[in-house]
JSON list of C-alpha atoms in Angstrom, two decimals:
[
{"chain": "A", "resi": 381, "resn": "UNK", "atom": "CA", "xyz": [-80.33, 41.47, -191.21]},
{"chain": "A", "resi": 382, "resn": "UNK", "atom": "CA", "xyz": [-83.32, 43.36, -192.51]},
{"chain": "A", "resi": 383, "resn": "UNK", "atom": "CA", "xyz": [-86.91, 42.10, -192.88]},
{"chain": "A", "resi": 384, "resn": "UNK", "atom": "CA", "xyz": [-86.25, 42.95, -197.03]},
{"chain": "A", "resi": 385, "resn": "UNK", "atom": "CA", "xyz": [-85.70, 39.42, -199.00]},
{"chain": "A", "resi": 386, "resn": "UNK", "atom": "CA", "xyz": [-85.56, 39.35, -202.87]},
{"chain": "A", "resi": 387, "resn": "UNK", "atom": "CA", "xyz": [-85.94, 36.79, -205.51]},
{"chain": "A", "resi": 388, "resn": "UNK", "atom": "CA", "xyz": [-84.57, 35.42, -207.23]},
{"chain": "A", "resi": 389, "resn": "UNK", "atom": "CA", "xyz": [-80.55, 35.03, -206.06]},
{"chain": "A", "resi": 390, "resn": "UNK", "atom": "CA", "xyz": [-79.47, 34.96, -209.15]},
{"chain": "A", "resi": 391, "resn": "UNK", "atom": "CA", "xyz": [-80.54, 34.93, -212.59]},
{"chain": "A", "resi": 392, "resn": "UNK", "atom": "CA", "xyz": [-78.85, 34.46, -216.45]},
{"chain": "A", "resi": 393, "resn": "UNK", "atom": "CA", "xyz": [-80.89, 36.35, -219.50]},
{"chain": "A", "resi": 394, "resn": "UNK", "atom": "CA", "xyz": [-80.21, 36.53, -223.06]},
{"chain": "A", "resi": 395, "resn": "UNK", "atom": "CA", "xyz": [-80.36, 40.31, -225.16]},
{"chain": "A", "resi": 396, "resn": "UNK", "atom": "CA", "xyz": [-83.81, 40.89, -225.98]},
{"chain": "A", "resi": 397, "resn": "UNK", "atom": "CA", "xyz": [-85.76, 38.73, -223.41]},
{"chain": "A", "resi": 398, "resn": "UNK", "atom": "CA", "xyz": [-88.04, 39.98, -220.44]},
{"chain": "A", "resi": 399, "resn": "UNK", "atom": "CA", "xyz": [-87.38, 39.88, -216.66]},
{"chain": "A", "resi": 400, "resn": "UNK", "atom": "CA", "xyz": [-89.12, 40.10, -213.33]},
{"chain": "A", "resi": 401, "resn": "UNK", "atom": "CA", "xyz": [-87.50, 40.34, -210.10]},
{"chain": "A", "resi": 402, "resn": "UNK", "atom": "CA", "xyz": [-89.54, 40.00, -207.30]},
{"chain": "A", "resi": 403, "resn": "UNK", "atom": "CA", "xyz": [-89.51, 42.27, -203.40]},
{"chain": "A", "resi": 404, "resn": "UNK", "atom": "CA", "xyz": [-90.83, 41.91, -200.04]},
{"chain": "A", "resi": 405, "resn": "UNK", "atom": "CA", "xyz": [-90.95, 44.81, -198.22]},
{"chain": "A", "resi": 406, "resn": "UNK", "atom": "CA", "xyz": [-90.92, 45.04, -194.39]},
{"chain": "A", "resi": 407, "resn": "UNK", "atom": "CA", "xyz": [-94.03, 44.80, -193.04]},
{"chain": "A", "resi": 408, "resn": "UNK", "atom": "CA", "xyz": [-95.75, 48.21, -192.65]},
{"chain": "A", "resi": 409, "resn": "UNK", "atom": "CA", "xyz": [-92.96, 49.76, -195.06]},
{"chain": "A", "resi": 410, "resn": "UNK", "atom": "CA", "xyz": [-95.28, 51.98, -197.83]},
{"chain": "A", "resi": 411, "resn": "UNK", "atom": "CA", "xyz": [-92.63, 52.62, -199.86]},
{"chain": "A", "resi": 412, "resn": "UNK", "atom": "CA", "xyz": [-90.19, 51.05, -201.91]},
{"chain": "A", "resi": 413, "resn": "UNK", "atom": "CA", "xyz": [-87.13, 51.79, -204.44]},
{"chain": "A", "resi": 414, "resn": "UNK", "atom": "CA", "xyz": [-85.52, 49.92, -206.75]},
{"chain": "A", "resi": 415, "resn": "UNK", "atom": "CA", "xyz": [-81.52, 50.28, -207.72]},
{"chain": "A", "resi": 416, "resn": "UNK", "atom": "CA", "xyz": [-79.24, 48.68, -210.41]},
{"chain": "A", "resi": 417, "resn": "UNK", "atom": "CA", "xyz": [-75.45, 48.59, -209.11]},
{"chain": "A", "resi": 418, "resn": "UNK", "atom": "CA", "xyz": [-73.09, 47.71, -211.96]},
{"chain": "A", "resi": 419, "resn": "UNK", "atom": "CA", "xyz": [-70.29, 45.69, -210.30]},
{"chain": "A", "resi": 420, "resn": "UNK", "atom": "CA", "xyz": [-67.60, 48.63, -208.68]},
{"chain": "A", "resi": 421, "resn": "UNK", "atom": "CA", "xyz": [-69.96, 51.14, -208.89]},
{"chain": "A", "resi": 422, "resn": "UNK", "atom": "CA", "xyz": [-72.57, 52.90, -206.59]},
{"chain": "A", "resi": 423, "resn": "UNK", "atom": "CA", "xyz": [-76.25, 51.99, -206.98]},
{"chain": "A", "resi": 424, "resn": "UNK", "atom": "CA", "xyz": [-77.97, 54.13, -209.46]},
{"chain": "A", "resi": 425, "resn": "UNK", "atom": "CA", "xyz": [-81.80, 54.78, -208.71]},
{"chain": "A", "resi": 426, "resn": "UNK", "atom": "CA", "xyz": [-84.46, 53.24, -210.96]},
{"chain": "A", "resi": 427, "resn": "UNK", "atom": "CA", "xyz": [-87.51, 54.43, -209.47]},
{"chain": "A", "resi": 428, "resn": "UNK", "atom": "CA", "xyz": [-89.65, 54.60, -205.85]},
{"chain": "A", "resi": 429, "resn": "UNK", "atom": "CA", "xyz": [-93.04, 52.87, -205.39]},
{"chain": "A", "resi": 430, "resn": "UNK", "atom": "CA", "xyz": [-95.73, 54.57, -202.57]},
{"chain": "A", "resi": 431, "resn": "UNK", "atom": "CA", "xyz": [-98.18, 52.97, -202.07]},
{"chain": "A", "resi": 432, "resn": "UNK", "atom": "CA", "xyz": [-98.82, 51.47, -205.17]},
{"chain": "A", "resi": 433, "resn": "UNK", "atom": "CA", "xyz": [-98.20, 54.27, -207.02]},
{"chain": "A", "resi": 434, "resn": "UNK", "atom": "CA", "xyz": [-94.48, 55.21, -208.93]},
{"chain": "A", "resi": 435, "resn": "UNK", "atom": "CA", "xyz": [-93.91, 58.95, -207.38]},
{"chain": "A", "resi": 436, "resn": "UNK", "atom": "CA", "xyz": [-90.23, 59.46, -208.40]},
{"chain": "A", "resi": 437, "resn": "UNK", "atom": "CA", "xyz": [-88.30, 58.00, -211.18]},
{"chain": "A", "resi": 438, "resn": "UNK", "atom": "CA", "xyz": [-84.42, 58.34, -212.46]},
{"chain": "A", "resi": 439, "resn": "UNK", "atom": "CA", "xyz": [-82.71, 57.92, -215.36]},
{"chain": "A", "resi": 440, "resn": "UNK", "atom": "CA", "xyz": [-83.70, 55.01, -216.82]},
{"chain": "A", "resi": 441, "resn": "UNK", "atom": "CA", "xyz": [-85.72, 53.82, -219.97]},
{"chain": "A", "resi": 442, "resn": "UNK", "atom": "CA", "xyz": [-89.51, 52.96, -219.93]},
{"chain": "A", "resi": 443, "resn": "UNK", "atom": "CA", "xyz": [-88.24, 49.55, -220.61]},
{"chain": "A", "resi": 444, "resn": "UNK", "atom": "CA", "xyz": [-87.89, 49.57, -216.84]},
{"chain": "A", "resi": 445, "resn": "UNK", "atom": "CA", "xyz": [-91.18, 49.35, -214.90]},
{"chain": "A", "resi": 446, "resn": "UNK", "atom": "CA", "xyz": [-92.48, 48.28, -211.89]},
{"chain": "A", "resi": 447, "resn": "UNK", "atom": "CA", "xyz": [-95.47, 47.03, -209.66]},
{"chain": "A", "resi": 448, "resn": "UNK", "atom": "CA", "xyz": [-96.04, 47.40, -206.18]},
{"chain": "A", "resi": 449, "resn": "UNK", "atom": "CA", "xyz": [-98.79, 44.98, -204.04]},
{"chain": "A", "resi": 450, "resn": "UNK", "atom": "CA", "xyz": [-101.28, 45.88, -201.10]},
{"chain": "A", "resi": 451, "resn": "UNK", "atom": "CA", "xyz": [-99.12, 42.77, -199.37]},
{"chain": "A", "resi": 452, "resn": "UNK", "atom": "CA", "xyz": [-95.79, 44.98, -199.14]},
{"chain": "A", "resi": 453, "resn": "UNK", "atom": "CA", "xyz": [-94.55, 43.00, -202.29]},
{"chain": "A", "resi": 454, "resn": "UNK", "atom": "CA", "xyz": [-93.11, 44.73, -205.27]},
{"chain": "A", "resi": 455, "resn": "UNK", "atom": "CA", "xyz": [-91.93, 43.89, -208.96]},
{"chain": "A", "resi": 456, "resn": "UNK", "atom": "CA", "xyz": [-89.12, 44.91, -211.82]},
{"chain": "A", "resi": 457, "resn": "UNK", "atom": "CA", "xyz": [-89.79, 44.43, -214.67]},
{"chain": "A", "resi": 458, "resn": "UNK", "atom": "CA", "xyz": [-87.19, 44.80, -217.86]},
{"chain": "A", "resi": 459, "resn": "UNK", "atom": "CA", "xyz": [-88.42, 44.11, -221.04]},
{"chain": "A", "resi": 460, "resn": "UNK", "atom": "CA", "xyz": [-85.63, 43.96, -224.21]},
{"chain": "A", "resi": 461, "resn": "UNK", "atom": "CA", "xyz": [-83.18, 43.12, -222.26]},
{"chain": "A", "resi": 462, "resn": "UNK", "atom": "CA", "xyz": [-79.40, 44.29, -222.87]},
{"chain": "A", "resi": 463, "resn": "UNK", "atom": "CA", "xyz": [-76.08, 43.02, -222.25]},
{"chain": "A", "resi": 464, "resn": "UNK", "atom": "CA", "xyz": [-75.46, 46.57, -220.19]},
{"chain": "A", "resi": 465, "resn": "UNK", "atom": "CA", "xyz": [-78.73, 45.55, -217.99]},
{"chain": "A", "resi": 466, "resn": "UNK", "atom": "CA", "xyz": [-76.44, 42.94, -216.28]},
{"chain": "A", "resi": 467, "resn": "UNK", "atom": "CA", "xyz": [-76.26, 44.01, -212.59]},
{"chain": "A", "resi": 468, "resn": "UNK", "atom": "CA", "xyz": [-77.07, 43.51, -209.06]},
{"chain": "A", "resi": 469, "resn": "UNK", "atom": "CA", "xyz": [-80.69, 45.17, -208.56]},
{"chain": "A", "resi": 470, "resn": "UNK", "atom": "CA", "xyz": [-81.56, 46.19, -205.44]},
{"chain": "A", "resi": 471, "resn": "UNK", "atom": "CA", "xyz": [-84.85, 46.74, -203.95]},
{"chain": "A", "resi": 472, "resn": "UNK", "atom": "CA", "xyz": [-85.52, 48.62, -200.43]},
{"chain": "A", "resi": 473, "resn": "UNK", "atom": "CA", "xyz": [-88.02, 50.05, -198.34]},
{"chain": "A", "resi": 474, "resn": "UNK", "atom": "CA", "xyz": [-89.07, 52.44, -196.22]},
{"chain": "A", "resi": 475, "resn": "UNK", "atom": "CA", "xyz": [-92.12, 53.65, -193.49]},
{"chain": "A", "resi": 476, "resn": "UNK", "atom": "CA", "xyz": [-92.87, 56.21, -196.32]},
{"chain": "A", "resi": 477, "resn": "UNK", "atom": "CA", "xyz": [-90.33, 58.46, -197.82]},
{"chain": "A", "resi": 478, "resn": "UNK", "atom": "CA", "xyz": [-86.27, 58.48, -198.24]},
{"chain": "A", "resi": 479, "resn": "UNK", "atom": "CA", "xyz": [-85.94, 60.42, -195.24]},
{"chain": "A", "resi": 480, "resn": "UNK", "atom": "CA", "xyz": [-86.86, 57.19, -193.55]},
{"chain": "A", "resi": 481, "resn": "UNK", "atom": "CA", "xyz": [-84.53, 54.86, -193.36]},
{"chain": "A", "resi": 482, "resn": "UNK", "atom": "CA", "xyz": [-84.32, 52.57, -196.72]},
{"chain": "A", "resi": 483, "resn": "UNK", "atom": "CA", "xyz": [-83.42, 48.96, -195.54]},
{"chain": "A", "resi": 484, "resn": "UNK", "atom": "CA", "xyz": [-82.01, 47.16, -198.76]},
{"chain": "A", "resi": 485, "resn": "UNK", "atom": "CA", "xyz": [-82.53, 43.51, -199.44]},
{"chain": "A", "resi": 486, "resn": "UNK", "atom": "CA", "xyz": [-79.67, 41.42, -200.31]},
{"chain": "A", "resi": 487, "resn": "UNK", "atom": "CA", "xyz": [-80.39, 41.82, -204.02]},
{"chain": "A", "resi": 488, "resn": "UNK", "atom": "CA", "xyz": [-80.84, 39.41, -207.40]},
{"chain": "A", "resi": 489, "resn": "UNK", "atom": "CA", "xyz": [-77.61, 39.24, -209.66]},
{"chain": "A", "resi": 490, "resn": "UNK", "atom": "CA", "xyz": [-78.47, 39.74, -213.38]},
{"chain": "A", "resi": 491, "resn": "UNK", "atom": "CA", "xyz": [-76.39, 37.97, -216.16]},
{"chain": "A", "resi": 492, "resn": "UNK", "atom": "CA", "xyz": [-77.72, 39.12, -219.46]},
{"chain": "A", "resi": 493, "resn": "UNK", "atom": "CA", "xyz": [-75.27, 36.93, -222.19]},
{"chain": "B", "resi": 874, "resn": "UNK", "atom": "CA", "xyz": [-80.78, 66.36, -212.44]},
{"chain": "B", "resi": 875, "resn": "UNK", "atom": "CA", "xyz": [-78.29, 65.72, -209.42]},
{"chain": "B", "resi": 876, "resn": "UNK", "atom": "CA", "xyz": [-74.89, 64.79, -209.72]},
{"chain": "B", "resi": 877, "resn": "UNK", "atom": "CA", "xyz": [-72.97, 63.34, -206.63]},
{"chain": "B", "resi": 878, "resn": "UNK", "atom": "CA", "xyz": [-69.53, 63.67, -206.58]},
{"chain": "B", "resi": 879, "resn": "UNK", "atom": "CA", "xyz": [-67.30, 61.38, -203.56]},
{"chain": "B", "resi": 880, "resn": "UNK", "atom": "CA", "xyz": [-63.50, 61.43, -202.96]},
{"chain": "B", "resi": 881, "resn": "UNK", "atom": "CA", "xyz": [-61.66, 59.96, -202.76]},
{"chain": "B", "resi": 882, "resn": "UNK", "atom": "CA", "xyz": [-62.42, 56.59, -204.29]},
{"chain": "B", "resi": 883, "resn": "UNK", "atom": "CA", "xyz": [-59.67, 54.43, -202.24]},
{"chain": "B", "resi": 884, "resn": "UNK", "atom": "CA", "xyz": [-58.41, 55.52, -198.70]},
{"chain": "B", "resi": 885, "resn": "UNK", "atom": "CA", "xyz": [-55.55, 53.08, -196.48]},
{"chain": "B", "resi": 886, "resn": "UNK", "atom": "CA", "xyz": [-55.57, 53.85, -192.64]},
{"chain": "B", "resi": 887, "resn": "UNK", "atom": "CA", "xyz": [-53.76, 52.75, -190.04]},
{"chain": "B", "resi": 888, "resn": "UNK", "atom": "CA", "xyz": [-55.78, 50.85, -187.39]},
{"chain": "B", "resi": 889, "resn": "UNK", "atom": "CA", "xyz": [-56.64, 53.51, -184.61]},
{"chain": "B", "resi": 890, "resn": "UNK", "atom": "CA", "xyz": [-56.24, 56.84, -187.16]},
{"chain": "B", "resi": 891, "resn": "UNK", "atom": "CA", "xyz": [-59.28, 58.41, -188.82]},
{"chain": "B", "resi": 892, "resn": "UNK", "atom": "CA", "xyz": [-61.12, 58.41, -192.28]},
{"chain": "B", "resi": 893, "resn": "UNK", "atom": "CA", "xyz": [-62.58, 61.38, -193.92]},
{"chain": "B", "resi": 894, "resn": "UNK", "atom": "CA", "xyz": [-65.05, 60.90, -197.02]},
{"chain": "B", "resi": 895, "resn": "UNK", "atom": "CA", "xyz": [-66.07, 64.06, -198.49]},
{"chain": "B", "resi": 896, "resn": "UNK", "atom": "CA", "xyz": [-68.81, 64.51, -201.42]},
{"chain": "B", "resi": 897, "resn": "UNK", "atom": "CA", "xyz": [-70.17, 67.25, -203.15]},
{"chain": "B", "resi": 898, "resn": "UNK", "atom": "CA", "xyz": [-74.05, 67.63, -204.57]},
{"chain": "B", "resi": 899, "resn": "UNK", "atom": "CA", "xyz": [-75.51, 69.69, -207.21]},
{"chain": "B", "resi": 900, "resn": "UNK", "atom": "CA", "xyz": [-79.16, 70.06, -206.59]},
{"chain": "B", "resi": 901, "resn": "UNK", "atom": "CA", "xyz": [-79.77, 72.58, -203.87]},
{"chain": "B", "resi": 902, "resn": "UNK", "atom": "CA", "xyz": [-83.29, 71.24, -203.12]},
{"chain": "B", "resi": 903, "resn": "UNK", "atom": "CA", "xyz": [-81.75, 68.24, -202.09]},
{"chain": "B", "resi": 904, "resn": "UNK", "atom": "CA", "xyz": [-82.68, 67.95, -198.25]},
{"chain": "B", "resi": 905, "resn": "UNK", "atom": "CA", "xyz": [-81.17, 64.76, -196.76]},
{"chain": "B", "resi": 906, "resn": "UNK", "atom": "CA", "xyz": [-77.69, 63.01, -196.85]},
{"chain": "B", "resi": 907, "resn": "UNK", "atom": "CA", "xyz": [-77.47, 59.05, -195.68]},
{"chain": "B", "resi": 908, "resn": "UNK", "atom": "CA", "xyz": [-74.27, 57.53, -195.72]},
{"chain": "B", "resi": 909, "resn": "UNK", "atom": "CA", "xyz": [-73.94, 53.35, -196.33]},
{"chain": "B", "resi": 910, "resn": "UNK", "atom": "CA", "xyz": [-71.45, 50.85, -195.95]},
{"chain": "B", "resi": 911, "resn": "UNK", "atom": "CA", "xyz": [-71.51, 47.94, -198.33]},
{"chain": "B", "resi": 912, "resn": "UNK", "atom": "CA", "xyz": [-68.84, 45.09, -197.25]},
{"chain": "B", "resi": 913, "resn": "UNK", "atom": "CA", "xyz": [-68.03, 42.69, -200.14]},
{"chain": "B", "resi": 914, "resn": "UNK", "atom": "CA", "xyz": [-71.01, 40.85, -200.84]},
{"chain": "B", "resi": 915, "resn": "UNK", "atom": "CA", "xyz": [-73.56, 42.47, -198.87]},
{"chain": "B", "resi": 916, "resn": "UNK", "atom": "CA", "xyz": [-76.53, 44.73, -199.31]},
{"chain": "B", "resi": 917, "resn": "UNK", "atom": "CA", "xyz": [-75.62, 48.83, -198.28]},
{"chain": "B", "resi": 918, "resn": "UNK", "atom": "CA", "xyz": [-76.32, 49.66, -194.29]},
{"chain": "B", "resi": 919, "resn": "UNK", "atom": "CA", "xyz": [-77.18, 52.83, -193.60]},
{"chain": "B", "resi": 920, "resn": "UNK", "atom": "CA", "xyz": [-74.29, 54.04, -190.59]},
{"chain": "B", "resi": 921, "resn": "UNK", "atom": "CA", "xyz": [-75.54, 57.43, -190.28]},
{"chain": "B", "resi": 922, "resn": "UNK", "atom": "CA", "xyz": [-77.98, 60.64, -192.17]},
{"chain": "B", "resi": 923, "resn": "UNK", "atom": "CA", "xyz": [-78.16, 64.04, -191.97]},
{"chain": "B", "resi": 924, "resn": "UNK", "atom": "CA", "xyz": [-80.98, 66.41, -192.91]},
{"chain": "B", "resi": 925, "resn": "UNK", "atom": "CA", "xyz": [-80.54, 69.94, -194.57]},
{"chain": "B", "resi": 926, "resn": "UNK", "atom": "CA", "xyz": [-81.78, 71.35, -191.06]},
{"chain": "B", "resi": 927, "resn": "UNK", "atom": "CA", "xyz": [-78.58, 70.19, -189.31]},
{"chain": "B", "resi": 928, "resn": "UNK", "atom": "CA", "xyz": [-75.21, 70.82, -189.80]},
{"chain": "B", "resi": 929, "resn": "UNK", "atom": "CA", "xyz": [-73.29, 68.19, -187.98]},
{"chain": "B", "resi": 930, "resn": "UNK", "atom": "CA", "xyz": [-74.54, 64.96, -186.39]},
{"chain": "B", "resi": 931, "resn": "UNK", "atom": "CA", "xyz": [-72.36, 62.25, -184.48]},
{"chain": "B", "resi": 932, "resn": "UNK", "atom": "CA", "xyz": [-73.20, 58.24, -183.73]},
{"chain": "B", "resi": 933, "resn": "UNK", "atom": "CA", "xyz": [-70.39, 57.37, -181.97]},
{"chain": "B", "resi": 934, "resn": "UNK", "atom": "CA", "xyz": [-67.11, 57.05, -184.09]},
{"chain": "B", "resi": 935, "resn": "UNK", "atom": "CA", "xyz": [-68.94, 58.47, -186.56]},
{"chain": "B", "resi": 936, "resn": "UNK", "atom": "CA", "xyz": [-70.17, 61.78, -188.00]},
{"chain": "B", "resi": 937, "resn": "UNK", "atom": "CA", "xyz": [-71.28, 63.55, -190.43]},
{"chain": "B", "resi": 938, "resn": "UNK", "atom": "CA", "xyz": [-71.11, 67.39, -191.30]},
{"chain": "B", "resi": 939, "resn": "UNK", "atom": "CA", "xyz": [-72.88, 68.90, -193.82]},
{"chain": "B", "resi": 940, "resn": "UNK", "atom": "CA", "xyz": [-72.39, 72.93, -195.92]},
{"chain": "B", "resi": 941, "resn": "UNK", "atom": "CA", "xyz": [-75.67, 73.55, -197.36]},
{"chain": "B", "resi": 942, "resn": "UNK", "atom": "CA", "xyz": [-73.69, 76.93, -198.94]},
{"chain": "B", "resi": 943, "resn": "UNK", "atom": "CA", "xyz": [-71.02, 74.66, -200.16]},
{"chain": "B", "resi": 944, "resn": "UNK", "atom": "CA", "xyz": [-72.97, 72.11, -201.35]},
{"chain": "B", "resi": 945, "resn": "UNK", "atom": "CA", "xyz": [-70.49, 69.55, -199.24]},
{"chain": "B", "resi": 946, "resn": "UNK", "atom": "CA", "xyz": [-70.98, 66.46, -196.81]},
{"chain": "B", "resi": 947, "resn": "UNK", "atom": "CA", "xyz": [-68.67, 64.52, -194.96]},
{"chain": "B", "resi": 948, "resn": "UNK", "atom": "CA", "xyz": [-68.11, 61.46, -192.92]},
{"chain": "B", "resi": 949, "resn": "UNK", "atom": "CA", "xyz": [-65.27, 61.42, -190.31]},
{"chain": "B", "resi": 950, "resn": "UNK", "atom": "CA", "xyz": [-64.44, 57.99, -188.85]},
{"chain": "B", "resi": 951, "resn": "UNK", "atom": "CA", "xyz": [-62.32, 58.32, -185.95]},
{"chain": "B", "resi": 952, "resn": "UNK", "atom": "CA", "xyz": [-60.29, 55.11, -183.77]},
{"chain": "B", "resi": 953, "resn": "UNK", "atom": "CA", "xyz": [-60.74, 53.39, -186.69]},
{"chain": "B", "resi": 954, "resn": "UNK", "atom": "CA", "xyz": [-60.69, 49.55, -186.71]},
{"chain": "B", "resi": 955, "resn": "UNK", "atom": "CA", "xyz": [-59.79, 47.03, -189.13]},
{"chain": "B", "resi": 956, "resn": "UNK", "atom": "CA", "xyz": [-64.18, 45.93, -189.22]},
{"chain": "B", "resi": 957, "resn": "UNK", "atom": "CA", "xyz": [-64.35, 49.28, -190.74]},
{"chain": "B", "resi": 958, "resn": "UNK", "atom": "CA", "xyz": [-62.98, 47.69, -194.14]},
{"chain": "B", "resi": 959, "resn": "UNK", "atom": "CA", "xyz": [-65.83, 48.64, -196.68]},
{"chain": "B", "resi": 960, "resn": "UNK", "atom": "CA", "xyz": [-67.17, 50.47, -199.33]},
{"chain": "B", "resi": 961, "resn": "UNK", "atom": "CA", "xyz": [-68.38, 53.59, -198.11]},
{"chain": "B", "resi": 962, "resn": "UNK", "atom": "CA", "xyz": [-71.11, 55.28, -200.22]},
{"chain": "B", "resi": 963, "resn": "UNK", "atom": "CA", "xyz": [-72.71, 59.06, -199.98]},
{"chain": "B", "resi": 964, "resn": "UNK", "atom": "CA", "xyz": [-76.16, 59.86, -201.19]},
{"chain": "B", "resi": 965, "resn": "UNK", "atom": "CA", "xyz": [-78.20, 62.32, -201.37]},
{"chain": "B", "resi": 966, "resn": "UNK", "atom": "CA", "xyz": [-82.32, 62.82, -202.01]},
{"chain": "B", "resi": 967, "resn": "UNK", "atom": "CA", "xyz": [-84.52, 65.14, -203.20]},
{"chain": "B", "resi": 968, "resn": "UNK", "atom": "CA", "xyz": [-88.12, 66.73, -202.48]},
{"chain": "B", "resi": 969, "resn": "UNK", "atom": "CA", "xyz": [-88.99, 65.14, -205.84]},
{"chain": "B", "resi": 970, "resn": "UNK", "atom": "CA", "xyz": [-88.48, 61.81, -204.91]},
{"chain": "B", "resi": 971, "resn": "UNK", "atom": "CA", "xyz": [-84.96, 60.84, -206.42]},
{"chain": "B", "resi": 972, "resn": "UNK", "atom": "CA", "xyz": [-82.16, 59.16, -205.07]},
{"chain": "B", "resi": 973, "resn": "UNK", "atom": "CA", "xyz": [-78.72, 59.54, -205.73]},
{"chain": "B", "resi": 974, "resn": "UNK", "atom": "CA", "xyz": [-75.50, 57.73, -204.85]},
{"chain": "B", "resi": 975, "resn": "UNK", "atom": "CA", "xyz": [-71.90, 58.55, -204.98]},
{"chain": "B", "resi": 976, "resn": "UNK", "atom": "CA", "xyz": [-69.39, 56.60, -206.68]},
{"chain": "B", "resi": 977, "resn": "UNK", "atom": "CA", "xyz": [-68.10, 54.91, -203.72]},
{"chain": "B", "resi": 978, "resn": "UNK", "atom": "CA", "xyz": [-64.86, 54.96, -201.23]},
{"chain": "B", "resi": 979, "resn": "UNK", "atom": "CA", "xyz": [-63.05, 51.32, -200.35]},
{"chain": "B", "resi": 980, "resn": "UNK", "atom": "CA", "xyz": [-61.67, 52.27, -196.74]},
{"chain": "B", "resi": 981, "resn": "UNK", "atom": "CA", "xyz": [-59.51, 49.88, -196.01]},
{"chain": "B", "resi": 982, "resn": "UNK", "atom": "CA", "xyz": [-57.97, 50.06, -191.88]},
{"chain": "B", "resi": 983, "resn": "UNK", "atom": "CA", "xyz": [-54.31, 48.35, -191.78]},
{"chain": "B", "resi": 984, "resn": "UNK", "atom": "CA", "xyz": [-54.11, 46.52, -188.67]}
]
């Protein structure tokens, strides 16, 4: 398995709350990316993290933001949360761009009732 | 933005005969191509990439080819074997920093 963990494993939300999911990168990794995969479907990108800075983004609201740490750890956050938010979220990183090799971490499940 | 397209989106083999995944990209800046497999459960492995420079790489079993006119990637699986049950998934990045998956293939290899 990869040095990437997550937490936490799971997780159950109600509409309109705010979550944090939590990443630790592989050691020396200086960038990291964050992915929501509705069950059956492929991961959809959320945004990257280099270096502490966000330097690409997809499609997603600015309800969805994020934090990365000096100590290879990273944040989501999702404020006003939505039944359609419920999803695996994946984080993974990488020496310092996608043409590195991402190595995902096993992920937190997200119930929003 | 770019749209990944992957086909088909369920495949049955016969242990031993091969696999072929194709997808198609939209964004001709994109410059590199990774390919994952996600068994049930698990977080996506990366099996094998290709960058815009190249036009065909092999690991094995596995390759990839790639038509930077076409705007098409592939992965060929050959001898396959029943471990090769997964969801296979395409993706493709750009210079701007965005990632983008395909909708998935479930291979599954009939012993």
């Amino acid at each position: 398995e990869t040095g990437v963990t997550q937490s936490p494993t799971h997780l159950i939300k109600t509409r309109g709350q705010q979550v944090t999911l939590r990443c630790s990168s592989q050691s020396g990794h200086n960038t990291v990316s964050w992915y929501q995969q509705a069950l059956g479907q492929g991961p959809q990108f959320i945004f990257q993290y280099y270096r502490e800075e966000e330097n690409g983004r997809g499609n997603f609201p600015p309800r969805f933001s994020g934090l990365q740490f000096p100590n290879y750890s990273s944040e989501l956050n999702v404020n006003a949360l939505e039944l359609d938010d419920s999803a695996l979220y994946l984080c993974a990183s990488s020496q310092d761009s996608f043409t590195d090799t991402q190595y995902f971490g096993p992920g937190t499940r997200l119930t929003v009732l | 933005g770019e749209n990944v397209e992957q086909h088909p989106s369920t495949l049955s083999v016969q242990e031993g005969d091969s696999a072929v995944i194709k997808c198609t990209y939209s964004d001709s800046a994109s410059n590199y191509f990774p390919w994952y497999k996600q068994e049930l459960g698990k977080r996506p492995q990366l099996i094998i990439d290709i960058r815009s420079n190249v036009g065909e790489k092999k690991d094995q079993r596995i390759a990839v080819t790639l038509n930077k006119t076409a705007k098409h990637f592939s992965l060929h699986i050959t001898e396959t074997q029943p471990e090769d049950s997964a969801v296979y998934f395409c993706a493709a990045s750009n210079p701007g920093n965005q990632f983008y998956f395909g909708t998935g293939t479930s291979l599954t290899v009939i012993p």
